[in-house]
Amino acid sequence: MTDSVSPQFGDDDLFLRDADRDRMALAFGALLGKRQSLMMLASASDVLLEHYGKILVQQLRRHEGVHVEVYFPSSSEALIKRFNDVLAPMSLDDAVSTQGPSLPARILVLHDARSVQTSQLELLARLVNDFPGANVRVVLLVNTTSKLEKDLSAFGKRMSRWTVEAVDADAGQVFLSKSRLAGLEHPAAVLLERLGLIGQHDGLGLDDNAHLDLAERDPVAEQALLDAVAQHSQSGGNNADGTDQP
């Protein structure tokens, strides 16, 4: 593959900023075009990690010749077994060669870095680097607010990082306006609500009284209704539960 590999974004791929779209394209190209061993997607927001991690995985899966699998680490032994399964069709010479035939690209996605022990991450880095013919790359989603420290130096120079910056209210409103023009106001408002940038109804152009009847009041009609209710109560009617009064 070449450095010119580019994603094919759809209209439903929501990017909060144009810069985020550009960085996503760079992350995609780093994994497939430059064959980086590790792409780390980092953010202080789990919502942003989930949102952009999902888009990246979808883009990778749409690309022909790429196999993507979500990796849930359980033990170092399980990791070695998984790698042995990947290497099974290859000879040792092909597995360690950087020039010989290699398997189709395989992307391991680790959604929660907090579930990965440092020893497992270091082992994964050694396996990826020692067997380049296996053509395995890693996507790691990291919440930067966690106290968990990951030593990623084992991946060497074949590593890229994209830190997704927080979105402020002004950027959120610009994003919502653009999404409205594209007919994507509802999913955009849902995303902003999850990020805590708007209230439940704000993004849809509703105010806090949106559930109320805002028609003009008619004092005469209101008084007539009150009189009718009072007359009904005096003559006997129904209880609130729908049963007849004695």
PDB file of C-alpha atoms in Angstrom:
ATOM      1  CA  MET A   1       0.000   0.000   0.000  1.00  0.00           C
ATOM      2  CA  THR A   2       1.101   3.575  -0.561  1.00  0.00           C
ATOM      3  CA  ASP A   3       1.024   6.803   1.385  1.00  0.00           C
ATOM      4  CA  SER A   4      -1.864   8.013  -0.772  1.00  0.00           C
ATOM      5  CA  VAL A   5      -4.422   5.732   0.908  1.00  0.00           C
ATOM      6  CA  SER A   6      -7.431   7.875   1.835  1.00  0.00           C
ATOM      7  CA  PRO A   7     -10.733   7.190   3.616  1.00  0.00           C
ATOM      8  CA  GLN A   8     -14.094   7.588   1.908  1.00  0.00           C
ATOM      9  CA  PHE A   9     -16.173   9.608   4.354  1.00  0.00           C
ATOM     10  CA  GLY A  10     -19.948   9.510   4.039  1.00  0.00           C
ATOM     11  CA  ASP A  11     -22.494  12.226   4.775  1.00  0.00           C
ATOM     12  CA  ASP A  12     -23.350  10.523   8.070  1.00  0.00           C
ATOM     13  CA  ASP A  13     -19.745  10.681   9.338  1.00  0.00           C
ATOM     14  CA  LEU A  14     -20.073  13.615  11.712  1.00  0.00           C
ATOM     15  CA  PHE A  15     -16.967  15.683  12.434  1.00  0.00           C
ATOM     16  CA  LEU A  16     -17.223  18.406  15.040  1.00  0.00           C
ATOM     17  CA  ARG A  17     -14.503  20.431  13.317  1.00  0.00           C
ATOM     18  CA  ASP A  18     -12.975  20.395   9.853  1.00  0.00           C
ATOM     19  CA  ALA A  19      -9.608  19.801  11.527  1.00  0.00           C
ATOM     20  CA  ASP A  20     -10.978  16.562  13.012  1.00  0.00           C
ATOM     21  CA  ARG A  21     -11.836  15.294   9.537  1.00  0.00           C
ATOM     22  CA  ASP A  22      -8.286  16.065   8.391  1.00  0.00           C
ATOM     23  CA  ARG A  23      -6.756  14.324  11.399  1.00  0.00           C
ATOM     24  CA  MET A  24      -8.957  11.287  10.847  1.00  0.00           C
ATOM     25  CA  ALA A  25      -7.714  11.070   7.262  1.00  0.00           C
ATOM     26  CA  LEU A  26      -4.128  11.271   8.515  1.00  0.00           C
ATOM     27  CA  ALA A  27      -4.754   8.520  11.076  1.00  0.00           C
ATOM     28  CA  PHE A  28      -6.265   6.308   8.390  1.00  0.00           C
ATOM     29  CA  GLY A  29      -3.329   6.940   6.068  1.00  0.00           C
ATOM     30  CA  ALA A  30      -0.794   6.302   8.826  1.00  0.00           C
ATOM     31  CA  LEU A  31      -2.247   2.856   9.501  1.00  0.00           C
ATOM     32  CA  LEU A  32      -2.705   1.699   5.926  1.00  0.00           C
ATOM     33  CA  GLY A  33      -0.438   3.883   3.820  1.00  0.00           C
ATOM     34  CA  LYS A  34       2.581   4.305   6.086  1.00  0.00           C
ATOM     35  CA  ARG A  35       1.981   0.975   7.853  1.00  0.00           C
ATOM     36  CA  GLN A  36       2.392   2.392  11.336  1.00  0.00           C
ATOM     37  CA  SER A  37       2.425  -0.271  14.052  1.00  0.00           C
ATOM     38  CA  LEU A  38       0.327   1.762  16.461  1.00  0.00           C
ATOM     39  CA  MET A  39      -2.260   4.493  16.127  1.00  0.00           C
ATOM     40  CA  MET A  40      -3.224   5.953  19.486  1.00  0.00           C
ATOM     41  CA  LEU A  41      -6.441   7.955  19.641  1.00  0.00           C
ATOM     42  CA  ALA A  42      -6.466   9.984  22.848  1.00  0.00           C
ATOM     43  CA  SER A  43      -8.991  12.305  24.459  1.00  0.00           C
ATOM     44  CA  ALA A  44     -10.211  13.444  27.848  1.00  0.00           C
ATOM     45  CA  SER A  45     -13.751  12.592  26.689  1.00  0.00           C
ATOM     46  CA  ASP A  46     -15.013   9.019  26.462  1.00  0.00           C
ATOM     47  CA  VAL A  47     -17.771  10.290  24.166  1.00  0.00           C
ATOM     48  CA  LEU A  48     -15.245  11.683  21.671  1.00  0.00           C
ATOM     49  CA  LEU A  49     -13.179   8.498  21.869  1.00  0.00           C
ATOM     50  CA  GLU A  50     -16.225   6.365  21.165  1.00  0.00           C
ATOM     51  CA  HIS A  51     -17.476   8.636  18.378  1.00  0.00           C
ATOM     52  CA  TYR A  52     -14.236   8.988  16.443  1.00  0.00           C
ATOM     53  CA  GLY A  53     -13.103   5.456  17.249  1.00  0.00           C
ATOM     54  CA  LYS A  54     -16.292   4.168  15.645  1.00  0.00           C
ATOM     55  CA  ILE A  55     -15.754   6.255  12.501  1.00  0.00           C
ATOM     56  CA  LEU A  56     -12.140   5.069  12.189  1.00  0.00           C
ATOM     57  CA  VAL A  57     -13.127   1.411  12.559  1.00  0.00           C
ATOM     58  CA  GLN A  58     -15.915   1.803   9.990  1.00  0.00           C
ATOM     59  CA  GLN A  59     -13.511   3.393   7.518  1.00  0.00           C
ATOM     60  CA  LEU A  60     -10.975   0.604   8.004  1.00  0.00           C
ATOM     61  CA  ARG A  61     -13.619  -2.060   7.498  1.00  0.00           C
ATOM     62  CA  ARG A  62     -14.770  -0.448   4.256  1.00  0.00           C
ATOM     63  CA  HIS A  63     -11.274  -0.724   2.828  1.00  0.00           C
ATOM     64  CA  GLU A  64     -10.664  -3.820   0.742  1.00  0.00           C
ATOM     65  CA  GLY A  65      -7.972  -6.173   2.005  1.00  0.00           C
ATOM     66  CA  VAL A  66      -8.165  -5.027   5.634  1.00  0.00           C
ATOM     67  CA  HIS A  67      -9.363  -7.243   8.471  1.00  0.00           C
ATOM     68  CA  VAL A  68     -10.460  -5.414  11.627  1.00  0.00           C
ATOM     69  CA  GLU A  69     -11.129  -7.108  14.926  1.00  0.00           C
ATOM     70  CA  VAL A  70     -11.900  -5.741  18.367  1.00  0.00           C
ATOM     71  CA  TYR A  71      -9.383  -7.150  20.813  1.00  0.00           C
ATOM     72  CA  PHE A  72     -10.321  -7.856  24.421  1.00  0.00           C
ATOM     73  CA  PRO A  73      -7.105  -8.835  26.230  1.00  0.00           C
ATOM     74  CA  SER A  74      -7.482 -11.523  28.858  1.00  0.00           C
ATOM     75  CA  SER A  75      -3.933 -12.783  29.422  1.00  0.00           C
ATOM     76  CA  SER A  76      -0.492 -12.827  27.863  1.00  0.00           C
ATOM     77  CA  GLU A  77      -1.000 -16.485  27.007  1.00  0.00           C
ATOM     78  CA  ALA A  78      -4.197 -15.678  25.117  1.00  0.00           C
ATOM     79  CA  LEU A  79      -2.374 -12.901  23.229  1.00  0.00           C
ATOM     80  CA  ILE A  80       0.431 -15.258  22.174  1.00  0.00           C
ATOM     81  CA  LYS A  81      -2.117 -17.852  21.067  1.00  0.00           C
ATOM     82  CA  ARG A  82      -3.943 -15.226  18.996  1.00  0.00           C
ATOM     83  CA  PHE A  83      -0.721 -14.223  17.312  1.00  0.00           C
ATOM     84  CA  ASN A  84       0.206 -17.856  16.651  1.00  0.00           C
ATOM     85  CA  ASP A  85      -3.151 -18.267  14.898  1.00  0.00           C
ATOM     86  CA  VAL A  86      -2.340 -15.282  12.687  1.00  0.00           C
ATOM     87  CA  LEU A  87       1.129 -16.653  11.880  1.00  0.00           C
ATOM     88  CA  ALA A  88      -0.023 -20.232  11.253  1.00  0.00           C
ATOM     89  CA  PRO A  89      -0.278 -19.913   7.419  1.00  0.00           C
ATOM     90  CA  MET A  90       3.229 -18.434   7.147  1.00  0.00           C
ATOM     91  CA  SER A  91       6.760 -19.726   7.271  1.00  0.00           C
ATOM     92  CA  LEU A  92       9.062 -18.241   9.892  1.00  0.00           C
ATOM     93  CA  ASP A  93      11.157 -16.566   7.204  1.00  0.00           C
ATOM     94  CA  ASP A  94       8.093 -14.841   5.754  1.00  0.00           C
ATOM     95  CA  ALA A  95       6.857 -13.846   9.202  1.00  0.00           C
ATOM     96  CA  VAL A  96      10.069 -12.024  10.119  1.00  0.00           C
ATOM     97  CA  SER A  97      10.762 -10.590   6.677  1.00  0.00           C
ATOM     98  CA  THR A  98       9.997  -6.972   5.855  1.00  0.00           C
ATOM     99  CA  GLN A  99      10.386  -7.606   2.125  1.00  0.00           C
ATOM    100  CA  GLY A 100       8.747 -10.961   1.520  1.00  0.00           C
ATOM    101  CA  PRO A 101       5.058 -11.824   1.122  1.00  0.00           C
ATOM    102  CA  SER A 102       2.802 -10.779   3.948  1.00  0.00           C
ATOM    103  CA  LEU A 103      -0.733 -11.435   5.030  1.00  0.00           C
ATOM    104  CA  PRO A 104      -3.554  -8.928   4.419  1.00  0.00           C
ATOM    105  CA  ALA A 105      -3.526  -6.062   6.901  1.00  0.00           C
ATOM    106  CA  ARG A 106      -5.009  -6.967  10.263  1.00  0.00           C
ATOM    107  CA  ILE A 107      -6.011  -4.173  12.657  1.00  0.00           C
ATOM    108  CA  LEU A 108      -6.445  -4.960  16.351  1.00  0.00           C
ATOM    109  CA  VAL A 109      -8.651  -2.356  18.060  1.00  0.00           C
ATOM    110  CA  LEU A 110      -8.299  -1.930  21.831  1.00  0.00           C
ATOM    111  CA  HIS A 111     -11.239   0.230  22.897  1.00  0.00           C
ATOM    112  CA  ASP A 112     -10.222   0.639  26.530  1.00  0.00           C
ATOM    113  CA  ALA A 113      -6.537   1.006  27.317  1.00  0.00           C
ATOM    114  CA  ARG A 114      -7.370   0.753  30.998  1.00  0.00           C
ATOM    115  CA  SER A 115      -8.169  -2.932  30.492  1.00  0.00           C
ATOM    116  CA  VAL A 116      -4.683  -3.657  29.119  1.00  0.00           C
ATOM    117  CA  GLN A 117      -1.811  -4.435  31.453  1.00  0.00           C
ATOM    118  CA  THR A 118       1.505  -2.805  30.652  1.00  0.00           C
ATOM    119  CA  SER A 119       3.157  -6.197  30.256  1.00  0.00           C
ATOM    120  CA  GLN A 120       0.535  -7.211  27.683  1.00  0.00           C
ATOM    121  CA  LEU A 121       1.005  -4.000  25.724  1.00  0.00           C
ATOM    122  CA  GLU A 122       4.772  -4.491  25.676  1.00  0.00           C
ATOM    123  CA  LEU A 123       4.308  -8.085  24.540  1.00  0.00           C
ATOM    124  CA  LEU A 124       1.940  -6.960  21.793  1.00  0.00           C
ATOM    125  CA  ALA A 125       4.512  -4.413  20.618  1.00  0.00           C
ATOM    126  CA  ARG A 126       7.232  -7.074  20.461  1.00  0.00           C
ATOM    127  CA  LEU A 127       5.021  -9.439  18.502  1.00  0.00           C
ATOM    128  CA  VAL A 128       4.024  -6.724  16.029  1.00  0.00           C
ATOM    129  CA  ASN A 129       7.614  -5.558  15.525  1.00  0.00           C
ATOM    130  CA  ASP A 130       9.266  -8.993  15.505  1.00  0.00           C
ATOM    131  CA  PHE A 131       6.871 -10.409  12.907  1.00  0.00           C
ATOM    132  CA  PRO A 132       6.294  -7.648  10.348  1.00  0.00           C
ATOM    133  CA  GLY A 133       5.190 -10.227   7.792  1.00  0.00           C
ATOM    134  CA  ALA A 134       2.046 -10.797   9.862  1.00  0.00           C
ATOM    135  CA  ASN A 135       1.020  -7.274   8.879  1.00  0.00           C
ATOM    136  CA  VAL A 136      -0.630  -6.534  12.232  1.00  0.00           C
ATOM    137  CA  ARG A 137      -1.272  -2.969  13.399  1.00  0.00           C
ATOM    138  CA  VAL A 138      -2.885  -1.715  16.607  1.00  0.00           C
ATOM    139  CA  VAL A 139      -5.450   1.013  17.310  1.00  0.00           C
ATOM    140  CA  LEU A 140      -5.446   2.053  20.962  1.00  0.00           C
ATOM    141  CA  LEU A 141      -8.126   4.334  22.462  1.00  0.00           C
ATOM    142  CA  VAL A 142      -6.816   6.138  25.535  1.00  0.00           C
ATOM    143  CA  ASN A 143      -8.637   8.416  27.954  1.00  0.00           C
ATOM    144  CA  THR A 144      -6.073  11.019  28.967  1.00  0.00           C
ATOM    145  CA  THR A 145      -7.782  11.747  32.300  1.00  0.00           C
ATOM    146  CA  SER A 146      -7.057   8.271  33.658  1.00  0.00           C
ATOM    147  CA  LYS A 147      -4.077   7.806  35.944  1.00  0.00           C
ATOM    148  CA  LEU A 148      -3.025   4.769  33.970  1.00  0.00           C
ATOM    149  CA  GLU A 149       0.356   5.274  32.354  1.00  0.00           C
ATOM    150  CA  LYS A 150       1.205   3.248  29.271  1.00  0.00           C
ATOM    151  CA  ASP A 151       4.755   2.784  28.059  1.00  0.00           C
ATOM    152  CA  LEU A 152       4.380   2.865  24.302  1.00  0.00           C
ATOM    153  CA  SER A 153       8.075   3.204  23.527  1.00  0.00           C
ATOM    154  CA  ALA A 154       8.180  -0.531  22.728  1.00  0.00           C
ATOM    155  CA  PHE A 155       6.397   0.240  19.447  1.00  0.00           C
ATOM    156  CA  GLY A 156       9.385   2.321  18.385  1.00  0.00           C
ATOM    157  CA  LYS A 157       9.117   5.043  15.766  1.00  0.00           C
ATOM    158  CA  ARG A 158       6.280   3.332  13.896  1.00  0.00           C
ATOM    159  CA  MET A 159       3.709   4.996  16.093  1.00  0.00           C
ATOM    160  CA  SER A 160       1.272   7.875  15.576  1.00  0.00           C
ATOM    161  CA  ARG A 161      -0.934   9.728  18.012  1.00  0.00           C
ATOM    162  CA  TRP A 162      -4.011  11.868  17.557  1.00  0.00           C
ATOM    163  CA  THR A 163      -5.147  13.782  20.616  1.00  0.00           C
ATOM    164  CA  VAL A 164      -8.720  14.968  20.085  1.00  0.00           C
ATOM    165  CA  GLU A 165      -9.149  18.359  21.691  1.00  0.00           C
ATOM    166  CA  ALA A 166     -12.247  19.221  23.701  1.00  0.00           C
ATOM    167  CA  VAL A 167     -15.037  21.075  21.902  1.00  0.00           C
ATOM    168  CA  ASP A 168     -16.305  24.373  23.306  1.00  0.00           C
ATOM    169  CA  ALA A 169     -19.821  25.792  23.009  1.00  0.00           C
ATOM    170  CA  ASP A 170     -18.974  28.081  20.079  1.00  0.00           C
ATOM    171  CA  ALA A 171     -17.525  25.243  18.022  1.00  0.00           C
ATOM    172  CA  GLY A 172     -20.563  23.159  18.938  1.00  0.00           C
ATOM    173  CA  GLN A 173     -22.937  25.782  17.567  1.00  0.00           C
ATOM    174  CA  VAL A 174     -20.962  26.046  14.321  1.00  0.00           C
ATOM    175  CA  PHE A 175     -21.084  22.251  14.000  1.00  0.00           C
ATOM    176  CA  LEU A 176     -24.829  22.222  14.666  1.00  0.00           C
ATOM    177  CA  SER A 177     -25.483  24.936  12.069  1.00  0.00           C
ATOM    178  CA  LYS A 178     -23.539  23.043   9.394  1.00  0.00           C
ATOM    179  CA  SER A 179     -25.291  19.804  10.299  1.00  0.00           C
ATOM    180  CA  ARG A 180     -28.687  21.508  10.031  1.00  0.00           C
ATOM    181  CA  LEU A 181     -27.881  22.589   6.476  1.00  0.00           C
ATOM    182  CA  ALA A 182     -26.872  19.009   5.638  1.00  0.00           C
ATOM    183  CA  GLY A 183     -30.086  17.568   7.089  1.00  0.00           C
ATOM    184  CA  LEU A 184     -28.240  15.977  10.022  1.00  0.00           C
ATOM    185  CA  GLU A 185     -29.470  18.209  12.817  1.00  0.00           C
ATOM    186  CA  HIS A 186     -30.870  15.432  14.994  1.00  0.00           C
ATOM    187  CA  PRO A 187     -27.757  13.185  15.197  1.00  0.00           C
ATOM    188  CA  ALA A 188     -25.606  16.293  15.615  1.00  0.00           C
ATOM    189  CA  ALA A 189     -27.780  17.512  18.510  1.00  0.00           C
ATOM    190  CA  VAL A 190     -27.647  14.074  20.126  1.00  0.00           C
ATOM    191  CA  LEU A 191     -23.842  14.100  19.957  1.00  0.00           C
ATOM    192  CA  LEU A 192     -23.622  17.602  21.438  1.00  0.00           C
ATOM    193  CA  GLU A 193     -26.029  16.600  24.188  1.00  0.00           C
ATOM    194  CA  ARG A 194     -23.859  13.597  25.055  1.00  0.00           C
ATOM    195  CA  LEU A 195     -20.892  15.967  25.224  1.00  0.00           C
ATOM    196  CA  GLY A 196     -22.829  18.201  27.609  1.00  0.00           C
ATOM    197  CA  LEU A 197     -22.737  21.207  25.275  1.00  0.00           C
ATOM    198  CA  ILE A 198     -26.502  21.599  24.876  1.00  0.00           C
ATOM    199  CA  GLY A 199     -29.608  20.661  26.820  1.00  0.00           C
ATOM    200  CA  GLN A 200     -32.099  18.033  25.767  1.00  0.00           C
ATOM    201  CA  HIS A 201     -34.065  20.409  23.522  1.00  0.00           C
ATOM    202  CA  ASP A 202     -31.619  23.220  22.791  1.00  0.00           C
ATOM    203  CA  GLY A 203     -30.168  21.695  19.647  1.00  0.00           C
ATOM    204  CA  LEU A 204     -33.589  21.205  18.102  1.00  0.00           C
ATOM    205  CA  GLY A 205     -34.531  24.855  18.433  1.00  0.00           C
ATOM    206  CA  LEU A 206     -36.833  24.254  21.414  1.00  0.00           C
ATOM    207  CA  ASP A 207     -36.866  26.060  24.715  1.00  0.00           C
ATOM    208  CA  ASP A 208     -37.596  24.813  28.221  1.00  0.00           C
ATOM    209  CA  ASN A 209     -41.340  25.371  27.675  1.00  0.00           C
ATOM    210  CA  ALA A 210     -41.492  23.436  24.414  1.00  0.00           C
ATOM    211  CA  HIS A 211     -43.865  20.893  25.951  1.00  0.00           C
ATOM    212  CA  LEU A 212     -46.430  23.581  26.799  1.00  0.00           C
ATOM    213  CA  ASP A 213     -49.263  24.833  24.600  1.00  0.00           C
ATOM    214  CA  LEU A 214     -48.021  28.247  23.451  1.00  0.00           C
ATOM    215  CA  ALA A 215     -51.231  29.307  21.681  1.00  0.00           C
ATOM    216  CA  GLU A 216     -52.577  32.741  22.586  1.00  0.00           C
ATOM    217  CA  ARG A 217     -54.668  32.742  25.738  1.00  0.00           C
ATOM    218  CA  ASP A 218     -58.386  33.573  25.485  1.00  0.00           C
ATOM    219  CA  PRO A 219     -59.569  34.853  28.904  1.00  0.00           C
ATOM    220  CA  VAL A 220     -63.270  34.511  27.976  1.00  0.00           C
ATOM    221  CA  ALA A 221     -62.849  30.899  26.877  1.00  0.00           C
ATOM    222  CA  GLU A 222     -60.796  30.102  29.972  1.00  0.00           C
ATOM    223  CA  GLN A 223     -63.486  31.504  32.279  1.00  0.00           C
ATOM    224  CA  ALA A 224     -66.177  29.561  30.437  1.00  0.00           C
ATOM    225  CA  LEU A 225     -64.143  26.380  30.929  1.00  0.00           C
ATOM    226  CA  LEU A 226     -63.684  27.050  34.643  1.00  0.00           C
ATOM    227  CA  ASP A 227     -67.439  27.643  35.050  1.00  0.00           C
ATOM    228  CA  ALA A 228     -68.218  24.397  33.259  1.00  0.00           C
ATOM    229  CA  VAL A 229     -65.807  22.465  35.509  1.00  0.00           C
ATOM    230  CA  ALA A 230     -67.331  24.000  38.639  1.00  0.00           C
ATOM    231  CA  GLN A 231     -70.857  23.123  37.474  1.00  0.00           C
ATOM    232  CA  HIS A 232     -69.779  19.584  36.681  1.00  0.00           C
ATOM    233  CA  SER A 233     -68.269  19.162  40.146  1.00  0.00           C
ATOM    234  CA  GLN A 234     -71.470  20.341  41.854  1.00  0.00           C
ATOM    235  CA  SER A 235     -73.708  18.009  39.845  1.00  0.00           C
ATOM    236  CA  GLY A 236     -71.491  14.959  40.358  1.00  0.00           C
ATOM    237  CA  GLY A 237     -68.990  13.564  37.899  1.00  0.00           C
ATOM    238  CA  ASN A 238     -66.031  11.177  37.744  1.00  0.00           C
ATOM    239  CA  ASN A 239     -63.062  10.818  40.045  1.00  0.00           C
ATOM    240  CA  ALA A 240     -59.554  11.208  38.706  1.00  0.00           C
ATOM    241  CA  ASP A 241     -59.199   7.441  38.445  1.00  0.00           C
ATOM    242  CA  GLY A 242     -62.196   7.205  36.116  1.00  0.00           C
ATOM    243  CA  THR A 243     -64.614   5.643  38.608  1.00  0.00           C
ATOM    244  CA  ASP A 244     -68.055   7.109  39.235  1.00  0.00           C
ATOM    245  CA  GLN A 245     -68.682   9.172  42.345  1.00  0.00           C
ATOM    246  CA  PRO A 246     -71.234   7.713  44.764  1.00  0.00           C
TER     247      PRO A 246
END
